[in-house]
Coordinates of C-alpha atoms in Angstrom, one line a residue:
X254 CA 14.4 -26.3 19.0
X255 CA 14.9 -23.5 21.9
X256 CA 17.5 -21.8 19.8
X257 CA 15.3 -21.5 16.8
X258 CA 11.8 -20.5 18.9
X259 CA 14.5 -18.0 20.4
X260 CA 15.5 -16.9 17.3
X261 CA 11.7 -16.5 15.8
X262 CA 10.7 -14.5 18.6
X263 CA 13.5 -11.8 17.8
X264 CA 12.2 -11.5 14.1
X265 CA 8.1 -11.7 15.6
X266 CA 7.9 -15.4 14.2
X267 CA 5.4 -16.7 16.2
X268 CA 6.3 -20.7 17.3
X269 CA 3.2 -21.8 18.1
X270 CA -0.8 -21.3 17.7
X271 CA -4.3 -21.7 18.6
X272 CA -6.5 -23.5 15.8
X273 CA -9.7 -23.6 15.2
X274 CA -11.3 -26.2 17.4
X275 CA -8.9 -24.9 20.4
X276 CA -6.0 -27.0 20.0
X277 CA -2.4 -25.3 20.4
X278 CA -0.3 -26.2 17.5
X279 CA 3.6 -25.8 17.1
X280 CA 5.1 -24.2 14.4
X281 CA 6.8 -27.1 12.8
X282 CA 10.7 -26.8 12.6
X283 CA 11.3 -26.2 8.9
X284 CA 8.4 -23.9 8.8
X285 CA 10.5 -22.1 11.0
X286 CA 13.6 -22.1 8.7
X287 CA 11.5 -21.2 5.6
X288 CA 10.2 -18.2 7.3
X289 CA 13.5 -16.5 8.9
X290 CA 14.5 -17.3 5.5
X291 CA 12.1 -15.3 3.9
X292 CA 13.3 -12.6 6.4
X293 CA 16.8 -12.8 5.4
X294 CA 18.2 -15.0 8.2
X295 CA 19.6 -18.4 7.7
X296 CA 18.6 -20.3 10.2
X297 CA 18.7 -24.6 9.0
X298 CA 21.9 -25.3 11.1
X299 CA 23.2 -24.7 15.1
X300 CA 26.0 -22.5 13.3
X301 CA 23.5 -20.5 11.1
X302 CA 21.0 -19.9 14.2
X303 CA 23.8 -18.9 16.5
X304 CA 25.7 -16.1 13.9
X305 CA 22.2 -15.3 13.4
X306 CA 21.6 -14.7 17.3
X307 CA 25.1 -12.5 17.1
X308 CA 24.1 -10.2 13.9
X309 CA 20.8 -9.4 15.5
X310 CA 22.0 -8.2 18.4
X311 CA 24.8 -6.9 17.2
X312 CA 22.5 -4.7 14.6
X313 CA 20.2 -3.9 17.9
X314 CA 23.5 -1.9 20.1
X315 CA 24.3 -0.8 17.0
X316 CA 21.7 1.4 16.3
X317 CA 20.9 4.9 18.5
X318 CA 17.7 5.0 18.4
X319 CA 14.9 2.1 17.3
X320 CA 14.1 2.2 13.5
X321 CA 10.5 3.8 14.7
X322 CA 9.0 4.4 17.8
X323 CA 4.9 3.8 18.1
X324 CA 3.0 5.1 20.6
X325 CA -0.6 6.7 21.0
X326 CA -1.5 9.8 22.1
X327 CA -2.8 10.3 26.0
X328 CA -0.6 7.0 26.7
X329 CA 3.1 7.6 28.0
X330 CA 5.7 5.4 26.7
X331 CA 9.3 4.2 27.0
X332 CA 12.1 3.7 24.1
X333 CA 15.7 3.2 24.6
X334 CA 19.1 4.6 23.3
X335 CA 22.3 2.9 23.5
X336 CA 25.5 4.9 23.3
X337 CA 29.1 4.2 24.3
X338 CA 29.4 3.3 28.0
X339 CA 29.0 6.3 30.1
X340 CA 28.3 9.0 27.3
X341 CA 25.8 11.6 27.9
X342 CA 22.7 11.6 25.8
X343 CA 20.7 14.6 24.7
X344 CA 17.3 14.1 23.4
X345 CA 14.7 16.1 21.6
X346 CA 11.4 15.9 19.4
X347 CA 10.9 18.0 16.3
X348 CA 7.2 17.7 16.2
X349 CA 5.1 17.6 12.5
X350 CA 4.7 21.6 13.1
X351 CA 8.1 22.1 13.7
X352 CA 8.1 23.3 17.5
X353 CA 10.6 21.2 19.5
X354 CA 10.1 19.3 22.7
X355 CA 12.8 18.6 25.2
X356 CA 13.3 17.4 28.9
X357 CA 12.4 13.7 28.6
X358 CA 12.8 11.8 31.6
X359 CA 15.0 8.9 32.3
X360 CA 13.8 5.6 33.3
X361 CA 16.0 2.8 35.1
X362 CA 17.6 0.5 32.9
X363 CA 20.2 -2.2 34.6
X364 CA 21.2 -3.7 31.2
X365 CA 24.9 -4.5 31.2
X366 CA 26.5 -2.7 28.2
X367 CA 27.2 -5.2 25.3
X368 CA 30.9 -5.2 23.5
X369 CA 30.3 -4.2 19.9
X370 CA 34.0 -4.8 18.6
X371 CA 35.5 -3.6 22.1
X372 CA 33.6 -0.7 22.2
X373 CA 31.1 -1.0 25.1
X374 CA 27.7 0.2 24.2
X375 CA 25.5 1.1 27.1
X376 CA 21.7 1.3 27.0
X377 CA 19.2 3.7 28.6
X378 CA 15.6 4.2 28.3
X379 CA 13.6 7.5 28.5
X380 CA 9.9 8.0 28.4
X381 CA 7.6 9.8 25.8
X382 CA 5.4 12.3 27.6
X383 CA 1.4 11.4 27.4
X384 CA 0.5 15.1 26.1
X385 CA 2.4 14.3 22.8
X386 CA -0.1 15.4 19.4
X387 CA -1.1 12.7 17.0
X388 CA 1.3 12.8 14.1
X389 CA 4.6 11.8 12.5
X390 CA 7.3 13.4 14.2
X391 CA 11.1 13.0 14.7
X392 CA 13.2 11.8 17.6
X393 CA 16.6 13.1 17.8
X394 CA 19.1 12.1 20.1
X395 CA 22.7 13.8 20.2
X396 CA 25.8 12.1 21.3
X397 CA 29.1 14.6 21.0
X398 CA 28.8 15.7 17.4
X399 CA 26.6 12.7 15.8
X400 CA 22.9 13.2 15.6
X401 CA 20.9 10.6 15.4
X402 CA 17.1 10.8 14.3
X403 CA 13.9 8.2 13.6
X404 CA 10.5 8.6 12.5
X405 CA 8.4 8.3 15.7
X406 CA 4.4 8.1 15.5
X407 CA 1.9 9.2 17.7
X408 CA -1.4 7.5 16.9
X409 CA -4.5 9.3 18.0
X410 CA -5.9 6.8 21.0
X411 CA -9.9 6.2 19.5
X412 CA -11.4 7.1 16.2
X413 CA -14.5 8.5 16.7
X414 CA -17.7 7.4 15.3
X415 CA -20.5 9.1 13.4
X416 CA -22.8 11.1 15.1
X417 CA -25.4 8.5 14.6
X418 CA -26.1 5.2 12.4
X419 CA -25.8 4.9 8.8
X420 CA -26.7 2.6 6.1
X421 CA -25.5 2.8 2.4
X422 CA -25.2 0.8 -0.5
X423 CA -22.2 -2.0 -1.2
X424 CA -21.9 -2.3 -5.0
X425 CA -19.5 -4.4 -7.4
X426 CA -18.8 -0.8 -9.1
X427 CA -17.6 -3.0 -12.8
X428 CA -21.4 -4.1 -13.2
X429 CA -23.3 -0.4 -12.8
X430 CA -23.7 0.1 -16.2
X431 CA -25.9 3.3 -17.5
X432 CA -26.8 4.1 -21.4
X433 CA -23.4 6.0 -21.7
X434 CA -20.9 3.4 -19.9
X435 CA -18.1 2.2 -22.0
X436 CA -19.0 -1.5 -21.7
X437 CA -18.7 -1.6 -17.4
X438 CA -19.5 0.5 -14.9
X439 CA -17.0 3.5 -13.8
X440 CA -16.6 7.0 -11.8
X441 CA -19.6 8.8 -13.7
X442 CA -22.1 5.9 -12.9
X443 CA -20.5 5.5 -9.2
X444 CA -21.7 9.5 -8.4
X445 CA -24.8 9.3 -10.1
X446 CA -25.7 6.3 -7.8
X447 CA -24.6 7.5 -4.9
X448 CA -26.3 10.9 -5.5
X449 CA -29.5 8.5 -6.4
X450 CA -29.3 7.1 -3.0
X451 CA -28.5 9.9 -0.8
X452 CA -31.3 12.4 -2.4
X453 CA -33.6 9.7 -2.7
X454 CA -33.5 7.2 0.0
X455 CA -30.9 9.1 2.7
X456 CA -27.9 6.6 2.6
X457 CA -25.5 7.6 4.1
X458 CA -22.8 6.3 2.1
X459 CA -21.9 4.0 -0.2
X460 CA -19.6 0.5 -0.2
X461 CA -17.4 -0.3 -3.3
X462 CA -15.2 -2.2 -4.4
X463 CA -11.1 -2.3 -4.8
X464 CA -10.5 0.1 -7.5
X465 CA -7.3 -1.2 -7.5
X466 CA -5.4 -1.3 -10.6
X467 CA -4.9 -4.2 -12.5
X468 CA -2.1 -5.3 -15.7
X469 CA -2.8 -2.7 -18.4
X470 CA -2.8 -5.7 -21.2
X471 CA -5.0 -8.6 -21.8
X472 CA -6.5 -11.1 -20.4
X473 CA -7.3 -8.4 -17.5
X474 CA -7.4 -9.8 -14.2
X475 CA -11.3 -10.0 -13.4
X476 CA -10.4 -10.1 -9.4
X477 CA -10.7 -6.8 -7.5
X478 CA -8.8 -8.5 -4.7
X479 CA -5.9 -9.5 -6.5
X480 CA -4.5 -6.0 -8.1
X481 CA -1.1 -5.4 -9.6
X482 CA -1.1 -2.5 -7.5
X483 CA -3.1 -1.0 -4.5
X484 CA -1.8 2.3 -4.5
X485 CA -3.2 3.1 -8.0
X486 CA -6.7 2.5 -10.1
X487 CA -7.7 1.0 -12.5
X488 CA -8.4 3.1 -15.8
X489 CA -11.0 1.0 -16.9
X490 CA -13.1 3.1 -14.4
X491 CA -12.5 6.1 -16.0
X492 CA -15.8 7.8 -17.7
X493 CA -13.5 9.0 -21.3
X494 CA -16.4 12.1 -21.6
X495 CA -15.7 13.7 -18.4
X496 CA -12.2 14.2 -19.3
X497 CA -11.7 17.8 -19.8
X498 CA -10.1 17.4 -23.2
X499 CA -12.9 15.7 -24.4
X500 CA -14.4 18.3 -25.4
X501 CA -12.0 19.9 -27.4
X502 CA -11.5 16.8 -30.1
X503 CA -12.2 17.5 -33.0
X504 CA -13.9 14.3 -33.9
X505 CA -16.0 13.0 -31.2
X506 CA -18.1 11.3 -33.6
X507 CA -16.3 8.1 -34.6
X508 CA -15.6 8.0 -30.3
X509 CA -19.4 8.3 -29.6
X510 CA -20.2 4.8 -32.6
X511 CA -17.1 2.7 -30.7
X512 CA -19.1 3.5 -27.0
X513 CA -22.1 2.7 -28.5
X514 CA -20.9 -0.3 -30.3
X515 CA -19.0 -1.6 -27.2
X516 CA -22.0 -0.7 -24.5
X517 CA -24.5 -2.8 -27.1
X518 CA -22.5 -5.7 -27.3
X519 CA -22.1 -5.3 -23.1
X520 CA -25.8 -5.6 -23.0
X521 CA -25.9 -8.5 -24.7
X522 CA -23.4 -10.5 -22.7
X523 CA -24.0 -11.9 -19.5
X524 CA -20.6 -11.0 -18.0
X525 CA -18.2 -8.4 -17.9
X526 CA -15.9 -8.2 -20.8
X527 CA -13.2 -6.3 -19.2
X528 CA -10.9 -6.9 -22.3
X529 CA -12.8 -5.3 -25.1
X530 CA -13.7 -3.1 -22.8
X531 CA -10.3 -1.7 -22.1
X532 CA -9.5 -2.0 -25.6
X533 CA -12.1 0.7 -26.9
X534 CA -11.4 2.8 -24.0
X535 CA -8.1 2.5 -24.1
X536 CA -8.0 3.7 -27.6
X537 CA -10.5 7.0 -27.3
X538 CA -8.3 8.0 -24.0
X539 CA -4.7 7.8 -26.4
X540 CA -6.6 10.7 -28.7
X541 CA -7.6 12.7 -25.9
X542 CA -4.3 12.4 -24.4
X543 CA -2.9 14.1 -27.4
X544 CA -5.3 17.0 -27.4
X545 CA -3.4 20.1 -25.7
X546 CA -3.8 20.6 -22.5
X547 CA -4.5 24.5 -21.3
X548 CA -1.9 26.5 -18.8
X549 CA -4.2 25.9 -15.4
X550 CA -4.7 22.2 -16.1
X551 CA -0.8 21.4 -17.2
X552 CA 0.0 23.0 -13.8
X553 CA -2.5 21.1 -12.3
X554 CA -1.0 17.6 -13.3
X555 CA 2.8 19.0 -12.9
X556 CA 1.1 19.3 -9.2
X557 CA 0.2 15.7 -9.2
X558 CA 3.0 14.2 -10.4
X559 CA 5.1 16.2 -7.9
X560 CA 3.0 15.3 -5.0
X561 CA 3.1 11.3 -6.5
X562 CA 7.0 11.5 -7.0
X563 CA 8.7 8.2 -7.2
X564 CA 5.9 6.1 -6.7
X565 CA 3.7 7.4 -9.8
X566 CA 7.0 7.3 -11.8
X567 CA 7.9 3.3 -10.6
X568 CA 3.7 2.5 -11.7
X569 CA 3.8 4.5 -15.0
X570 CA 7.0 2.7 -15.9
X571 CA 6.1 -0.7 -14.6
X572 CA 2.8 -0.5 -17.0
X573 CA 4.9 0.7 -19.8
X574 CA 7.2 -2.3 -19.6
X575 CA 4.1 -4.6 -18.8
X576 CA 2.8 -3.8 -22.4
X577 CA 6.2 -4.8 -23.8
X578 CA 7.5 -7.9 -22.1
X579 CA 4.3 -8.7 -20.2
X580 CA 2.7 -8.2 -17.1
X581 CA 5.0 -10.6 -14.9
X582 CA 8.2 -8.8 -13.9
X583 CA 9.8 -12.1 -12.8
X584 CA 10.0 -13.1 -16.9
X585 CA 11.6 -10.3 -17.9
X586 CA 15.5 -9.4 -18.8
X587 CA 16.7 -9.8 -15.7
X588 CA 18.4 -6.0 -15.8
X589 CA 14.8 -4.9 -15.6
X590 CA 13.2 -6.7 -12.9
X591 CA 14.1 -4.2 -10.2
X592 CA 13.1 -0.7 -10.5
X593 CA 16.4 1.1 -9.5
X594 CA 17.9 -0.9 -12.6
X595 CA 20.3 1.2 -14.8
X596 CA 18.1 -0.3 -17.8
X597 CA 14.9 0.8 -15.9
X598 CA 15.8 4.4 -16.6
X599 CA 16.7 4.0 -19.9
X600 CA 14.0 2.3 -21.2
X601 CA 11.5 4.8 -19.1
X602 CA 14.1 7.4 -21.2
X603 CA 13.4 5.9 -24.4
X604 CA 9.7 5.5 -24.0
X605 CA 8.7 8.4 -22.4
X606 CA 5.3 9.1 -23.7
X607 CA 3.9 5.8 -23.0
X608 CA 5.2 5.9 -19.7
X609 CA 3.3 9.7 -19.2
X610 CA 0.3 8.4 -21.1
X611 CA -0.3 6.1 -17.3
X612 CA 1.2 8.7 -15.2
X613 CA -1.6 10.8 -16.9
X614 CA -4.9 7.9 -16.8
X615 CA -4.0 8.1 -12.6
X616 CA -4.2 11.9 -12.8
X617 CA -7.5 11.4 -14.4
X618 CA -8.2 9.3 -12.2
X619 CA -7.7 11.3 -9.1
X620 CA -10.0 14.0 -10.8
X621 CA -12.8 11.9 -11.4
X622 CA -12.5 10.5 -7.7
X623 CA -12.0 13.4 -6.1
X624 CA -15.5 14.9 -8.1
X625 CA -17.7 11.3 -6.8
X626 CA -16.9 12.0 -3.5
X627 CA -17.5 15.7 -3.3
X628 CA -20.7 15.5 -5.2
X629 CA -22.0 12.2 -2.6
X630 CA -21.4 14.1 0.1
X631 CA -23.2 17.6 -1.2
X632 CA -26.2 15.2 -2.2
X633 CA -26.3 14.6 1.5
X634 CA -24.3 11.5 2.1
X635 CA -22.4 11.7 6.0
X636 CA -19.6 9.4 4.6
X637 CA -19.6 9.3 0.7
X638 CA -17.7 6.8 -1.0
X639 CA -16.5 4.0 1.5
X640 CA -14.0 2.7 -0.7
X641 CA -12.4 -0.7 -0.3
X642 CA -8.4 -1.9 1.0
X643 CA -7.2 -5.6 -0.9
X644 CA -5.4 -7.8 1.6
X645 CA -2.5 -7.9 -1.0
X646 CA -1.3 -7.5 -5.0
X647 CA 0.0 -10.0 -7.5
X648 CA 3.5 -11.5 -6.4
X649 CA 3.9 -10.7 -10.5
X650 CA 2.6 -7.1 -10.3
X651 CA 3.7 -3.5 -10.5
X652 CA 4.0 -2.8 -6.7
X653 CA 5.6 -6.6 -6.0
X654 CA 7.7 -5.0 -8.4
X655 CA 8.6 -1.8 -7.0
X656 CA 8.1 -2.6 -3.2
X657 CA 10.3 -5.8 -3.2
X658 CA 12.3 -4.3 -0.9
X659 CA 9.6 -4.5 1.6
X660 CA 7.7 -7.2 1.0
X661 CA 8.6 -11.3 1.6
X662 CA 8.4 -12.5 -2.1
X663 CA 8.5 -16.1 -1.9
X664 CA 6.2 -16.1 0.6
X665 CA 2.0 -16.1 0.3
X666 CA -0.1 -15.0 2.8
X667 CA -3.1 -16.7 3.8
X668 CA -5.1 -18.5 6.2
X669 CA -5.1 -21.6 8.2
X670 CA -7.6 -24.4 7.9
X671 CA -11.0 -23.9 9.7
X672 CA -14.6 -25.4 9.8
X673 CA -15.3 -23.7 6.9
X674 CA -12.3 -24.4 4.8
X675 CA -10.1 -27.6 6.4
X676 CA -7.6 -26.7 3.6
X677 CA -6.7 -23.4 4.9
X678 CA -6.2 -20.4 2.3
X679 CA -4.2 -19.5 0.2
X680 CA -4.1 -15.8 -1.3
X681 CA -0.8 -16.0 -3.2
X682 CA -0.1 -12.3 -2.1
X683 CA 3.0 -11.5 -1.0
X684 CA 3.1 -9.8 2.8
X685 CA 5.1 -6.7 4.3
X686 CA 8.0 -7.7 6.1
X687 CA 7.7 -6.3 9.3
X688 CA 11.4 -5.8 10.3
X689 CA 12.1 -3.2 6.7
X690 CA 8.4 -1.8 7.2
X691 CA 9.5 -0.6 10.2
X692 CA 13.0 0.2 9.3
X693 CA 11.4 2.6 6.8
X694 CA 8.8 4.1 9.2
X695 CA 6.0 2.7 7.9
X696 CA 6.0 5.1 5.1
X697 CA 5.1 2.3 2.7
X698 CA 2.3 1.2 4.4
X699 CA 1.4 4.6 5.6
X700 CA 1.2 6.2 1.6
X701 CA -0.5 3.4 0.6
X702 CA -3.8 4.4 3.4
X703 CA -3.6 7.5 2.4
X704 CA -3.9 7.0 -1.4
X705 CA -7.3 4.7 -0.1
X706 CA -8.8 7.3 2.1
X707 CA -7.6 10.7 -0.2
X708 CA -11.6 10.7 -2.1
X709 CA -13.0 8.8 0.9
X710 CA -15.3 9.2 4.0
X711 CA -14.6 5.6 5.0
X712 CA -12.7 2.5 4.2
X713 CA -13.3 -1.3 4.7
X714 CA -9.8 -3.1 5.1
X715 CA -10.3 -6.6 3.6
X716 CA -8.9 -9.2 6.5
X717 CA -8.3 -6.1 8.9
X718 CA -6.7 -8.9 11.2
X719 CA -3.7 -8.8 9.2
X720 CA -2.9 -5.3 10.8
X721 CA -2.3 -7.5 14.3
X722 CA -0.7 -10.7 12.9
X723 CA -0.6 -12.5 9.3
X724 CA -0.5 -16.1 8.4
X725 CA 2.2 -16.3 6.1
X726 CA 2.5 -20.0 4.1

């Protein structure tokens, strides 16, 4: 099995592992297989394993530069560049404010250059400077002509903590229901309770939460931790009133009987009724969507679409088809199930204005969180809204859908068996894979903390282990 442990530590596979009672485990051999599998390398015979050896190395002295370059700031650190034997080199960093840095300095490298279809490719290693600002800059390295650039990050070295201790609040945000809730709690309730708490009792912040979005159709999925997508939220949380165009409908009145209908029968139940829920919302937020919207506020959502770009668009047309062929992309015609699809476009094309109707619910959205955390934090909250990061989505969902580039489909993340579960775990979420993560910069990853922390003074990563290593089953 050397060839295959050799193999899996190339692709970051690891081969073996500590349980819980303190036993060290192997990684059994077709666990292996599976795995590298999942990661696009065949690996079940000698042959496979050893043309697999050959392309990986043969993609490693083919590349310039790394796919991305980590480091943190105050640390120096090393990254190599391979060019053909005996070729100068220059380097240079743009940095995120556009000032360039030059005049890295070599470090010894005795690695024998590597024949790349009888060119000889030599490799050399330079080191990043320890003075280098936090950020998301790009390395550049020259070599004749051909320029050659990756993403390179700089992470800051410590976080720093709040001045002093704070408590706050954790709430299951669906279940704070007020007298004008549409059948389950949403954005309006969330900033009246967290001004409730700050004013009143001094909290410092408080705890929701994933207001990840779930299918747009019934039966809605009642787990926060399973989403169809974590880079978007979930509608039902919007508070129809505080839209702007509310208020310019002509007939509120029959809008008013259906919230009062649907926030009696609420109070009756002893669950939440996400589906009816939806339904009546759903329905009052399709007329205000028609009312006309003024000059300031259509430039205002031109704004967040452009800022969004392709990602809104993939979402908004995901939902769209969701509500025709269902909410599991795997079912559909096979010319729709990935997202640069030629029959994508043109059904996005020929349904345009339900594919805007969701583009516009996450630009209400963004509104409506973007007011709860301003108003926490002038009621005198330190943090505001700490809002809260799922370990994954639906293998069936919008962003499994869009992302399947980057994620291992096939494959579930989990846990293993403990004292407290000798099962193990299961989440059925499908994981990044690390090797077109990092290919891509992180920029996946990266837009997807920044959608979480955008109305937020703090965020709670659910399993934050999986930033370091991830059970995959």
């Amino acid at each position: 099995m050397t060839e295959l442990a050799d193999l899996a530590q190339r692709y970051g596979v690891a081969t073996e592992f500590i349980d819980w009672r303190g036993r060290e485990v192997p990684v059994p051999e077709q666990t292996l297989i599976a795995v590298l599998g999942a990661l696009g390398v065949p690996a079940g015979s000698a042959a496979e394993r050893d043309e697999a050896q050959r392309n990986y190395d043969r993609e490693h002295f083919g590349r310039a530069l790394p796919p991305t370059v980590v480091t943190r700031s105050g640390t120096s650190a090393s990254f190599w560049v391979h060019v053909t034997h005996g070729e100068p080199v220059g380097l240079w960093i743009r940095l995120e404010d556009g000032s360039v840095r030059t005049g890295l300095r070599q470090l010894e490298n005795n690695r024998p250059p590597y024949d790349l279809d009888g060119r000889l490719v030599g490799e050399a290693s330079f080191e990043l400077p320890a003075d280098l600002p936090p950020g998301y800059h790009r390395l550049h390295a020259q070599t004749g002509s051909t320029d050659t650039a990756t993403t390179l990050i700089v992470a800051p070295a410590t976080l720093p903590a709040p001045a002093t201790r704070q408590w706050g609040l954790a709430t299951q945000l669906y279940s704070v229901t007020s007298e004008n809730s549409w059948g389950t709690g949403d954005l309006t309730d969330l900033t009246d309770l967290a001004v409730w708490s700050a004013a009143q009792h001094g909290a410092g912040f408080i705890l929701v939460n994933p207001l990840h979005a779930a299918a747009p159709v019934a039966p809605m999925e009642p787990s926060p931790y399973l989403p169809t997508s974590r880079r978007f939220v979930n509608p039902l949380y919007l508070r129809v009133e505080a839209v702007v165009e509310y208020a310019h409908l002509r007939k509120r009145g029959p809008l008013r009987k259906a919230r009062a209908d649907l926030a009696a029968r609420a109070r009756r139940q002893d669950g939440i009724d996400r589906d009816a829920a939806w339904k009546v919302k759903r329905a009052a937020l399709r007329q205000v969507y028609r009312v006309p919207r003024s000059a300031g506020r259509e430039l205002a959502y031109t704004a967040f679409r452009e800022r969004e770009g392709r990602s809104l668009d993939d979402f908004a047309t995901w939902c769209a088809l969701a509500e025709v062929h269902g909410p599991d992309w795997h079912l559909w015609p096979e010319s729709l199930r990935h997202p640069d699809g030629a029959a994508v476009a043109e059904f996005a094309a020929g349904h345009a204005e339900a594919v805007d109707f969701h583009r516009w619910l996450q630009w209400l959205l963004d509104d409506q969180l973007t007011v709860a955390q301003a108003t926490a934090v002038q009621a005198g909250m330190t943090l505001g809204i700490m809002h809260d990061l799922a370990v994954g989505v639906d293998p069936n969902g919008a962003d499994a859908w869009a992302l399947q580039d980057v994620l291992a489909l096939g494959v579930s993340a989990g846990a293993p068996p403990d004292e407290y579960n000798q099962l193990g775990q299961n989440w059925s979420q499908p994981p990044w894979r690390p090797d077109q993560l990092e290919k891509a910069g992180y920029a996946p990853f990266r837009a997807l903390v920044n959608v979480v922390l955008r109305h937020a003074g703090g965020v709670r990563i659910d399993h934050i282990i999986g930033l370091f290593r991830l059970w995959w089953i």
